């Protein structure tokens, strides 16, 4: 079903702005923060023309095929590292609720199904001098993007491919925002970190992260990855990508 303001109005209780086509929902959300958007406000688009991924990468959001949402949050500055975590566990909940098997979080916040990426998360913090004005939690989910002819066909997948049935994007957004609200309310509780950590799919496995080859040992409370290098030293990786060396996954 096509997304529309009216359909979303009937589904959502939080303030939102819907656009058929935008540059990037994260960019609109950042502007809305400066206008005084309330905690929990959401920007939703059917299509993004300049969707942004991590590290300046392009994120594809063709019309009628994906979720592109940016949630405005105003957490205490000490909780910033947890925004990634609540985003990832919320998307995981959504995907698991649909009945997909072998769901995992690829550190730090990609959601994979059967080892292929189904969702990505981009967090933008908005500072004014030393004051945190707000955080944008941007979430993209592939719902029915056809990757079969794309260079991403080995690494990306869409929800409908794995669910095997047509999915209603407005309902997916409702469930996702409901899961986010659940986790955001518990942002300072231990189970946010514990749940995120338990769903990471590479802990204990050989990986390469930011040029460090070794075994993914654990994660820190701030969300860094600890990789045991060939000398047996634990090296901390704060940001970047991790690649499984063997192609194995585990449901840690
Ligand atoms: C990544 O895996 O590189 C992160 C992708 C994040 C994409 C989402 S889609 C909604 C929001 N708007 C953007 O421009 N990016 C995020």
XYZ file of N, CA and C and ligand atoms in Angstrom:
772
model
N 0.846 -1.199 0.000
C 0.000 0.000 0.000
C 0.883 1.252 0.000
N 0.435 2.269 -0.693
C 1.206 3.515 -0.744
C 1.136 4.215 0.613
N 2.231 4.807 1.014
C 2.204 5.584 2.256
C 1.514 6.909 2.001
N 0.828 7.409 2.999
C 0.247 8.751 2.877
C 0.116 9.336 4.270
N -0.026 10.649 4.309
C -0.196 11.351 5.591
C -1.408 10.796 6.341
N -2.515 10.577 5.603
C -3.759 10.128 6.246
C -3.614 8.735 6.859
N -2.978 7.846 6.131
C -2.792 6.475 6.644
C -1.932 6.514 7.900
N -0.864 7.294 7.850
C 0.030 7.369 9.010
C -0.666 8.033 10.195
N -1.499 9.030 9.903
C -2.256 9.714 10.960
C -3.108 8.733 11.755
N -3.682 7.777 11.056
C -4.539 6.795 11.738
C -3.722 5.784 12.548
N -2.456 5.617 12.196
C -1.630 4.586 12.851
C -0.790 5.118 14.006
N -0.346 6.388 13.887
C 0.704 6.863 14.795
C 0.154 7.839 15.832
N 0.714 7.772 17.016
C 0.270 8.708 18.054
C 1.280 9.842 18.244
N 2.515 9.676 17.754
C 3.526 10.710 17.962
C 3.457 11.765 16.845
N 3.961 13.005 17.132
C 3.995 14.019 16.076
C 4.899 13.554 14.938
N 4.435 13.723 13.703
C 5.283 13.323 12.581
C 5.088 14.264 11.397
N 6.084 14.267 10.528
C 5.971 14.965 9.238
C 6.234 13.934 8.162
N 5.292 13.850 7.228
C 5.432 12.876 6.129
C 5.693 13.607 4.817
N 6.603 13.076 4.025
C 6.917 13.653 2.716
C 6.977 12.537 1.677
N 6.316 12.706 0.529
C 6.441 11.690 -0.528
C 7.887 11.567 -1.007
N 8.594 12.698 -1.076
C 9.974 12.655 -1.563
C 10.794 13.731 -0.855
N 11.961 13.336 -0.366
C 12.834 14.298 0.321
C 14.279 14.048 -0.107
N 15.156 14.954 0.295
C 16.582 14.688 0.113
C 16.965 13.574 1.082
N 16.927 13.887 2.390
C 17.263 12.919 3.432
C 16.393 13.232 4.651
N 15.738 12.226 5.184
C 14.901 12.476 6.374
C 15.758 12.952 7.547
N 17.006 12.487 7.631
C 17.870 12.962 8.728
C 18.107 14.468 8.628
N 18.280 14.969 7.401
C 18.530 16.407 7.250
C 17.298 17.216 7.656
N 16.106 16.730 7.280
C 14.884 17.438 7.680
C 14.680 17.377 9.190
N 15.025 16.239 9.772
C 14.878 16.100 11.226
C 15.824 17.056 11.962
N 17.036 17.228 11.420
C 17.979 18.155 12.062
C 17.419 19.580 12.040
N 16.800 19.963 10.924
C 16.196 21.307 10.858
C 15.048 21.425 11.845
N 14.265 20.353 11.952
C 13.107 20.383 12.858
C 13.576 20.513 14.316
N 14.713 19.893 14.648
C 15.266 20.046 16.005
C 15.506 21.536 16.292
N 16.068 22.245 15.323
C 16.378 23.664 15.537
C 15.103 24.503 15.641
N 13.983 23.974 15.095
C 12.695 24.680 15.241
C 12.011 24.313 16.556
N 12.610 23.373 17.316
C 12.020 23.006 18.605
C 11.156 21.755 18.579
N 11.455 20.823 17.710
C 10.666 19.578 17.633
C 10.625 18.882 18.992
N 9.482 18.286 19.332
C 9.403 17.583 20.617
C 10.138 16.245 20.586
N 10.503 15.783 21.771
C 11.124 14.467 21.935
C 10.183 13.418 21.334
N 10.701 12.595 20.450
C 9.882 11.526 19.868
C 9.243 11.880 18.530
N 9.427 13.120 18.061
C 8.861 13.492 16.751
C 9.568 12.712 15.641
N 8.847 12.489 14.543
C 9.366 11.598 13.505
C 9.225 12.229 12.117
N 10.245 12.085 11.301
C 10.169 12.453 9.882
C 10.134 11.155 9.076
N 9.166 11.071 8.183
C 8.980 9.844 7.396
C 8.917 10.232 5.915
N 9.574 9.454 5.074
C 9.486 9.727 3.634
C 9.256 8.428 2.871
N 8.572 8.570 1.750
C 8.410 7.417 0.855
C 9.684 7.203 0.042
N 10.263 8.305 -0.396
C 11.470 8.239 -1.248
C 12.511 9.234 -0.739
N 13.783 8.844 -0.807
C 14.865 9.801 -0.512
C 15.719 9.959 -1.774
N 16.021 11.209 -2.084
C 16.827 11.479 -3.276
C 18.315 11.508 -2.949
N 18.638 11.844 -1.710
C 20.045 11.872 -1.268
C 20.153 11.204 0.096
N 19.608 10.009 0.216
C 19.675 9.293 1.496
C 21.123 9.089 1.890
N 21.398 9.285 3.166
C 22.787 9.195 3.641
C 23.011 7.944 4.466
N 24.132 7.270 4.199
C 24.539 6.130 5.005
C 25.711 6.514 5.886
N 26.246 5.559 6.614
C 27.411 5.832 7.466
C 28.627 6.136 6.599
N 29.523 6.948 7.147
C 30.785 7.306 6.478
C 30.567 7.930 5.097
N 29.507 8.735 4.996
C 29.257 9.467 3.758
C 28.788 8.620 2.597
N 28.403 7.384 2.877
C 27.935 6.527 1.785
C 26.515 6.922 1.374
N 26.161 6.507 0.170
C 24.797 6.747 -0.325
C 23.890 5.643 0.208
N 22.670 6.015 0.589
C 21.685 5.018 1.028
C 20.487 5.112 0.088
N 20.158 4.020 -0.560
C 19.080 4.022 -1.569
C 17.714 3.874 -0.904
N 16.806 4.780 -1.260
C 15.408 4.648 -0.832
C 14.510 4.944 -2.035
N 14.310 3.970 -2.921
C 13.424 4.206 -4.049
C 11.973 4.287 -3.578
N 11.074 4.908 -4.367
C 9.689 5.054 -3.929
C 8.994 3.709 -3.752
N 8.087 3.657 -2.772
C 7.201 2.502 -2.581
C 7.921 1.213 -2.179
N 9.168 1.310 -1.696
C 9.957 0.087 -1.549
C 10.683 -0.062 -0.219
N 10.607 0.963 0.639
C 11.473 0.920 1.832
C 10.853 1.744 2.952
N 11.469 1.657 4.108
C 11.162 2.598 5.188
C 12.328 3.566 5.292
N 12.005 4.850 5.380
C 13.018 5.870 5.662
C 12.430 6.747 6.754
N 12.919 6.569 7.953
C 12.375 7.366 9.042
C 13.502 7.925 9.903
N 13.271 9.097 10.449
C 14.238 9.728 11.350
C 13.490 10.165 12.594
N 13.935 9.642 13.724
C 13.263 9.924 14.991
C 14.094 10.941 15.759
N 13.438 11.978 16.233
C 14.117 13.026 16.999
C 14.031 12.676 18.481
N 15.202 12.584 19.099
C 15.242 12.218 20.516
C 16.042 13.269 21.267
N 15.686 13.429 22.511
C 16.413 14.402 23.344
C 16.884 13.713 24.619
N 17.824 12.770 24.470
C 18.318 12.042 25.642
C 19.334 12.883 26.410
N 19.634 12.522 27.661
C 20.759 13.157 28.332
C 22.035 12.857 27.539
N 22.976 13.811 27.507
C 24.190 13.626 26.691
C 24.933 12.338 27.065
N 24.848 11.940 28.328
C 25.562 10.729 28.766
C 25.004 9.462 28.118
N 23.835 9.558 27.532
C 23.178 8.370 26.963
C 23.329 8.281 25.442
N 24.103 9.189 24.847
C 24.187 9.223 23.377
C 24.583 7.874 22.788
N 25.533 7.193 23.416
C 26.015 5.926 22.842
C 24.911 4.881 22.781
N 23.904 5.064 23.589
C 22.832 4.065 23.622
C 21.789 4.243 22.511
N 21.842 5.378 21.806
C 20.834 5.604 20.753
C 21.011 4.564 19.637
N 22.264 4.329 19.246
C 22.544 3.260 18.279
C 21.964 1.930 18.744
N 22.168 1.667 20.030
C 21.741 0.360 20.576
C 20.222 0.225 20.542
N 19.507 1.281 20.972
C 18.039 1.139 20.987
C 17.493 1.073 19.557
N 18.166 1.758 18.631
C 17.738 1.658 17.227
C 17.882 0.235 16.727
N 19.049 -0.351 17.001
C 19.313 -1.706 16.483
C 18.395 -2.750 17.125
N 18.192 -2.663 18.433
C 17.341 -3.692 19.058
C 15.878 -3.519 18.647
N 15.475 -2.283 18.359
C 14.085 -2.064 17.925
C 13.850 -2.646 16.531
N 14.799 -2.408 15.625
C 14.641 -2.982 14.275
C 14.700 -4.512 14.367
N 15.587 -5.000 15.187
C 15.674 -6.461 15.389
C 14.302 -6.997 15.830
N 13.687 -6.324 16.823
C 12.360 -6.760 17.304
C 11.358 -6.808 16.154
N 11.376 -5.754 15.335
C 10.432 -5.687 14.211
C 10.635 -6.876 13.278
N 11.883 -7.114 12.917
C 12.185 -8.162 11.938
C 11.862 -9.541 12.527
N 12.180 -9.720 13.803
C 11.882 -11.006 14.445
C 10.366 -11.209 14.557
N 9.651 -10.133 14.815
C 8.194 -10.219 14.970
C 7.516 -10.649 13.671
N 8.124 -10.299 12.553
C 7.569 -10.706 11.253
C 7.766 -12.206 11.035
N 8.676 -12.783 11.806
C 8.883 -14.228 11.708
C 10.128 -14.609 10.935
N 11.022 -13.619 10.694
C 12.257 -13.939 9.967
C 13.184 -14.742 10.866
N 13.884 -15.709 10.261
C 14.862 -16.522 10.989
C 16.247 -15.896 10.885
N 17.121 -16.297 11.792
C 18.532 -15.919 11.719
C 18.728 -14.412 11.610
N 18.093 -13.699 12.516
C 18.270 -12.247 12.579
C 19.466 -11.965 13.485
N 20.283 -11.004 13.117
C 21.417 -10.658 13.967
C 21.788 -9.204 13.767
N 22.497 -8.661 14.754
C 23.020 -7.301 14.629
C 24.493 -7.409 14.282
N 24.844 -6.856 13.137
C 26.259 -6.785 12.768
C 26.802 -5.493 13.373
N 27.781 -5.622 14.256
C 28.295 -4.442 14.954
C 28.598 -3.315 13.971
N 28.213 -2.069 14.283
C 27.514 -1.698 15.510
C 25.998 -1.744 15.419
N 25.447 -1.542 14.199
C 23.991 -1.394 14.160
C 23.314 -1.821 12.861
N 23.984 -2.605 12.036
C 23.287 -3.146 10.858
C 22.432 -4.325 11.302
N 21.247 -4.415 10.744
C 20.441 -5.608 11.010
C 20.562 -6.523 9.804
N 20.919 -7.754 10.089
C 21.080 -8.748 9.025
C 20.067 -9.872 9.198
N 19.657 -10.413 8.073
C 18.865 -11.642 8.090
C 19.607 -12.633 7.210
N 19.883 -13.794 7.769
C 20.658 -14.814 7.058
C 21.938 -14.210 6.478
N 22.562 -13.339 7.254
C 23.855 -12.766 6.868
C 23.788 -11.626 5.872
N 22.571 -11.204 5.472
C 22.466 -10.091 4.521
C 21.805 -8.888 5.193
N 22.259 -7.715 4.799
C 21.783 -6.487 5.453
C 20.366 -6.139 5.025
N 19.515 -5.914 6.022
C 18.114 -5.562 5.738
C 17.828 -4.139 6.202
N 18.688 -3.624 7.081
C 18.445 -2.291 7.652
C 19.755 -1.644 8.077
N 19.814 -0.331 7.926
C 20.967 0.435 8.387
C 20.511 1.614 9.236
N 21.392 2.055 10.101
C 21.063 3.129 11.045
C 22.129 4.206 10.987
N 21.676 5.449 10.943
C 22.604 6.583 10.950
C 22.162 7.560 12.038
N 23.028 7.770 13.019
C 22.706 8.685 14.118
C 23.444 10.001 13.897
N 22.701 11.095 13.914
C 23.307 12.432 13.819
C 23.030 13.178 15.114
N 24.084 13.613 15.778
C 23.924 14.416 16.999
C 23.948 15.890 16.622
N 23.026 16.653 17.179
C 22.978 18.094 16.874
C 23.437 18.865 18.117
N 24.601 19.487 18.001
C 25.181 20.252 19.112
C 25.105 21.730 18.809
N 24.938 22.533 19.864
C 25.125 23.978 19.732
C 26.112 24.358 20.818
N 27.303 24.761 20.400
C 28.441 24.833 21.339
C 28.520 23.521 22.129
N 28.430 23.610 23.463
C 28.553 22.383 24.252
C 27.206 21.765 24.602
N 26.146 22.310 24.041
C 24.811 21.803 24.397
C 24.284 20.853 23.341
N 23.836 19.706 23.812
C 23.210 18.757 22.887
C 21.774 19.209 22.654
N 21.480 19.611 21.416
C 20.119 20.068 21.103
C 19.188 18.904 20.820
N 19.751 17.817 20.362
C 18.924 16.649 20.069
C 19.720 15.643 19.258
N 19.125 14.482 19.095
C 19.760 13.405 18.343
C 18.764 12.918 17.297
N 19.275 12.680 16.102
C 18.435 12.114 15.043
C 18.815 10.652 14.861
N 17.847 9.793 15.072
C 18.050 8.355 14.861
C 17.411 8.011 13.512
N 18.259 7.883 12.500
C 17.764 7.608 11.144
C 17.802 6.118 10.858
N 16.673 5.598 10.408
C 16.575 4.152 10.171
C 16.068 3.908 8.750
N 16.802 3.102 8.027
C 16.355 2.670 6.703
C 16.136 1.168 6.715
N 15.005 0.737 6.181
C 14.727 -0.704 6.102
C 14.346 -1.038 4.657
N 14.993 -2.065 4.121
C 14.639 -2.528 2.771
C 13.377 -3.373 2.882
N 12.313 -2.923 2.265
C 11.052 -3.682 2.361
C 10.827 -4.496 1.083
N 10.897 -3.814 -0.069
C 10.763 -4.563 -1.325
C 11.691 -4.011 -2.411
N 12.900 -3.673 -2.018
C 13.895 -3.257 -3.014
C 14.421 -4.523 -3.692
N 14.453 -4.493 -5.011
C 14.924 -5.662 -5.762
C 16.450 -5.566 -5.934
N 17.158 -6.410 -5.208
C 18.622 -6.390 -5.294
C 19.162 -7.430 -6.285
N 18.237 -8.160 -6.969
C 18.702 -9.319 -7.745
C 19.655 -8.937 -8.889
N 19.492 -7.725 -9.428
C 20.374 -7.295 -10.531
C 21.440 -6.312 -10.048
N 21.538 -6.169 -8.745
C 22.404 -5.124 -8.204
C 23.712 -5.726 -7.702
N 24.730 -4.862 -7.620
C 26.018 -5.323 -7.071
C 25.886 -5.705 -5.589
N 24.764 -5.304 -4.978
C 24.552 -5.615 -3.555
C 23.839 -6.954 -3.343
N 23.605 -7.707 -4.439
C 22.743 -8.892 -4.297
C 23.279 -9.942 -3.318
N 24.593 -9.975 -3.119
C 25.157 -10.955 -2.168
C 25.127 -10.462 -0.730
N 24.908 -9.151 -0.562
C 25.055 -8.597 0.797
C 23.796 -7.926 1.342
N 22.801 -7.695 0.483
C 21.597 -6.984 0.944
C 20.355 -7.792 0.604
N 19.312 -7.570 1.383
C 18.070 -8.301 1.150
C 16.909 -7.430 1.614
N 15.711 -7.764 1.129
C 14.521 -7.020 1.531
C 13.627 -7.881 2.422
N 12.877 -7.189 3.271
C 12.001 -7.894 4.219
C 11.006 -8.822 3.523
N 10.408 -8.354 2.423
C 9.405 -9.197 1.755
C 10.018 -10.468 1.167
N 11.300 -10.392 0.800
C 11.965 -11.601 0.275
C 12.036 -12.674 1.348
N 12.349 -12.248 2.559
C 12.508 -13.255 3.621
C 11.181 -13.593 4.282
N 10.253 -12.623 4.308
C 8.942 -12.904 4.936
C 8.077 -13.750 4.002
N 8.262 -13.546 2.698
C 7.498 -14.327 1.721
C 6.062 -13.858 1.539
N 5.725 -12.717 2.118
C 4.367 -12.151 1.964
C 4.491 -10.635 1.792
N 3.462 -10.012 1.166
C 3.492 -8.549 1.061
C 3.349 -7.914 2.450
N 4.042 -6.834 2.666
C 4.016 -6.180 3.981
C 3.494 -4.744 3.843
N 2.786 -4.307 4.847
C 2.188 -2.968 4.878
C 3.184 -2.023 5.568
N 3.736 -1.075 4.818
C 4.802 -0.238 5.387
C 4.316 0.646 6.535
N 3.068 1.109 6.465
C 2.568 1.943 7.570
C 2.512 1.124 8.856
N 2.114 -0.139 8.728
C 2.059 -1.003 9.911
C 3.482 -1.302 10.415
N 4.417 -1.485 9.506
C 5.813 -1.701 9.923
C 6.330 -0.483 10.697
N 5.987 0.697 10.226
C 6.433 1.922 10.920
C 5.800 1.991 12.306
N 4.510 1.650 12.374
C 3.841 1.685 13.690
C 4.541 0.753 14.682
N 4.806 -0.466 14.240
C 5.439 -1.439 15.147
C 6.855 -0.976 15.508
N 7.593 -0.493 14.528
C 8.966 -0.048 14.794
C 8.975 1.093 15.815
N 8.078 2.060 15.643
C 8.055 3.188 16.584
C 7.593 2.751 17.970
N 6.714 1.755 17.981
C 6.271 1.228 19.284
C 7.445 0.543 20.004
N 8.251 -0.215 19.265
C 9.423 -0.866 19.880
C 10.450 0.185 20.332
N 10.614 1.228 19.511
C 11.559 2.289 19.880
C 11.134 2.995 21.154
N 9.839 3.256 21.260
C 9.339 3.928 22.463
C 9.625 3.053 23.690
N 9.395 1.745 23.524
C 9.650 0.802 24.622
C 11.112 0.908 25.081
N 12.039 0.832 24.126
C 13.466 0.821 24.489
C 13.935 2.195 24.956
N 13.401 3.248 24.357
C 13.829 4.615 24.737
C 13.454 4.897 26.195
N 12.292 4.382 26.606
C 11.880 4.596 28.006
C 12.826 3.910 28.995
N 13.560 2.898 28.489
C 14.473 2.181 29.391
C 15.925 2.469 29.040
N 16.182 3.640 28.472
C 17.511 3.877 27.887
C 18.649 3.731 28.909
N 18.358 4.031 30.175
C 19.443 3.918 31.150
C 19.432 2.578 31.889
N 18.589 1.647 31.448
C 18.545 0.333 32.115
C 19.590 -0.599 31.500
N 20.074 -1.539 32.325
C 21.119 -2.457 31.850
C 20.658 -3.296 30.666
N 19.362 -3.584 30.579
C 18.961 -4.534 29.538
C 19.049 -3.955 28.124
N 19.178 -2.626 27.974
C 19.418 -2.078 26.624
C 20.763 -2.606 26.121
N 21.796 -2.397 26.924
C 23.126 -2.866 26.533
C 23.159 -4.398 26.445
N 22.594 -5.057 27.441
C 22.654 -6.526 27.464
C 21.948 -7.131 26.249
N 20.804 -6.551 25.885
C 20.051 -7.092 24.742
C 20.808 -6.848 23.441
N 21.314 -5.625 23.291
C 22.099 -5.305 22.084
C 23.289 -6.253 21.973
N 24.014 -6.417 23.081
C 25.210 -7.268 23.071
C 24.845 -8.711 22.733
N 23.755 -9.208 23.304
C 23.405 -10.618 23.106
C 22.957 -10.900 21.666
N 22.586 -9.835 20.945
C 22.119 -10.034 19.565
C 23.211 -9.780 18.526
N 24.386 -9.351 18.966
C 25.500 -9.148 18.020
C 25.917 -10.500 17.457
N 26.112 -10.550 16.149
C 26.296 -11.867 15.549
C 27.751 -12.248 15.245
N 28.702 -11.456 15.712
C 30.094 -11.814 15.407
C 30.946 -12.055 16.635
N 30.395 -11.894 17.808
C 31.233 -12.071 19.006
C 31.760 -13.504 19.064
N 33.053 -13.612 19.309
C 33.688 -14.933 19.371
C 34.223 -15.404 18.033
N 33.944 -14.656 16.965
C 34.336 -15.107 15.615
C 35.515 -14.305 15.061
N 36.237 -14.904 14.120
C 37.332 -14.173 13.474
C 36.773 -13.032 12.616
N 37.367 -11.863 12.768
C 36.892 -10.685 12.038
C 38.078 -9.824 11.611
N 37.759 -8.884 10.726
C 38.673 -7.774 10.468
C 37.880 -6.507 10.731
N 38.409 -5.648 11.582
C 37.729 -4.388 11.895
C 38.747 -3.271 11.845
N 38.506 -2.324 10.925
C 39.416 -1.181 10.788
C 40.874 -1.624 10.698
N 41.116 -2.636 9.887
C 42.485 -3.094 9.646
C 43.030 -4.031 10.710
N 42.274 -4.261 11.757
C 42.740 -5.167 12.815
C 42.111 -6.537 12.588
N 42.969 -7.526 12.365
C 42.459 -8.886 12.173
C 42.586 -9.623 13.494
N 41.551 -10.356 13.855
C 41.603 -11.096 15.113
C 40.248 -11.696 15.423
N 39.980 -11.815 16.715
C 38.713 -12.410 17.142
C 37.889 -11.321 17.838
N 36.615 -11.224 17.462
C 35.730 -10.246 18.125
C 35.468 -10.746 19.535
N 36.075 -10.041 20.495
C 36.032 -10.507 21.882
C 34.751 -10.107 22.591
N 34.473 -8.804 22.526
C 33.354 -8.280 23.309
C 33.098 -6.836 22.881
N 32.142 -6.215 23.535
C 31.884 -4.790 23.315
C 31.962 -4.075 24.663
N 32.252 -2.764 24.604
C 32.299 -1.977 25.842
C 30.932 -1.338 26.080
N 30.754 -0.795 27.261
C 29.483 -0.128 27.594
C 29.214 1.049 26.667
N 30.270 1.644 26.103
C 30.099 2.780 25.180
C 29.833 2.314 23.754
N 29.874 1.007 23.531
C 29.537 0.493 22.209
C 30.722 0.178 21.326
N 31.950 0.332 21.841
C 33.122 -0.027 21.026
C 33.249 -1.549 20.924
N 33.930 -1.972 19.859
C 34.199 -3.401 19.668
C 35.616 -3.706 20.138
N 35.776 -4.773 20.894
C 37.107 -5.203 21.320
C 37.534 -6.382 20.465
N 38.654 -6.207 19.782
C 39.173 -7.263 18.907
C 40.497 -7.760 19.483
N 40.576 -9.064 19.659
C 41.828 -9.649 20.148
C 42.753 -9.866 18.945
N 43.882 -9.166 18.936
C 44.763 -9.265 17.776
C 45.673 -10.497 17.875
N 46.587 -10.656 16.895
C 47.388 -11.878 16.841
C 48.377 -11.987 17.996
N 48.576 -10.879 18.736
C 49.455 -10.921 19.911
C 48.657 -11.196 21.190
N 47.351 -11.355 21.018
C 46.519 -11.609 22.191
C 46.106 -10.346 22.918
N 46.362 -9.191 22.298
C 45.990 -7.913 22.915
C 44.575 -7.524 22.495
N 43.820 -6.972 23.438
C 42.470 -6.488 23.102
C 42.580 -5.078 22.541
N 42.163 -4.896 21.304
C 42.228 -3.571 20.657
C 40.812 -3.035 20.530
N 40.668 -1.739 20.848
C 39.323 -1.144 20.860
C 39.037 -0.437 19.542
N 37.935 -0.815 18.911
C 37.514 -0.164 17.667
C 36.251 0.632 17.986
N 36.346 1.960 17.832
C 35.207 2.789 18.257
C 34.185 2.999 17.141
N 34.663 2.965 15.891
C 33.736 3.202 14.775
C 34.286 2.490 13.562
N 33.419 2.211 12.628
C 33.893 1.584 11.399
C 33.080 0.360 11.065
N 33.659 -0.459 10.211
C 32.970 -1.656 9.752
C 33.702 -2.883 10.239
N 32.954 -3.938 10.420
C 33.572 -5.205 10.787
C 33.178 -6.234 9.729
N 34.135 -7.076 9.367
C 33.866 -8.108 8.377
C 34.183 -9.464 8.978
N 33.268 -10.418 8.814
C 33.536 -11.779 9.288
C 34.559 -12.401 8.356
N 35.577 -13.037 8.916
C 36.626 -13.607 8.073
C 36.172 -14.918 7.457
N 35.437 -15.719 8.211
C 35.065 -17.038 7.711
C 33.731 -17.030 6.984
N 32.984 -15.944 7.128
C 31.625 -15.947 6.581
C 30.649 -16.643 7.502
N 31.157 -17.141 8.659
C 30.232 -17.775 9.600
C 29.502 -16.719 10.392
N 28.328 -17.061 10.840
C 27.608 -16.175 11.736
C 27.209 -16.996 12.956
N 26.970 -16.292 14.024
C 26.409 -17.001 15.171
C 25.272 -16.166 15.719
N 24.351 -16.807 16.375
C 23.283 -16.053 17.040
C 23.679 -15.908 18.500
N 24.687 -15.104 18.735
C 25.255 -14.984 20.090
C 24.202 -14.512 21.082
C 24.086 2.761 6.904
O 23.932 1.552 7.070
O 25.070 3.198 6.269
C 23.103 3.702 7.496
C 21.914 3.924 6.614
C 20.882 4.870 7.224
C 19.774 5.203 6.253
C 18.662 5.972 6.902
S 17.230 6.068 5.876
C 16.532 7.257 6.938
C 17.645 8.186 7.352
N 17.852 9.245 6.376
C 19.056 9.172 5.817
O 19.487 9.949 4.946
N 19.728 8.122 6.289
C 18.968 7.415 7.299
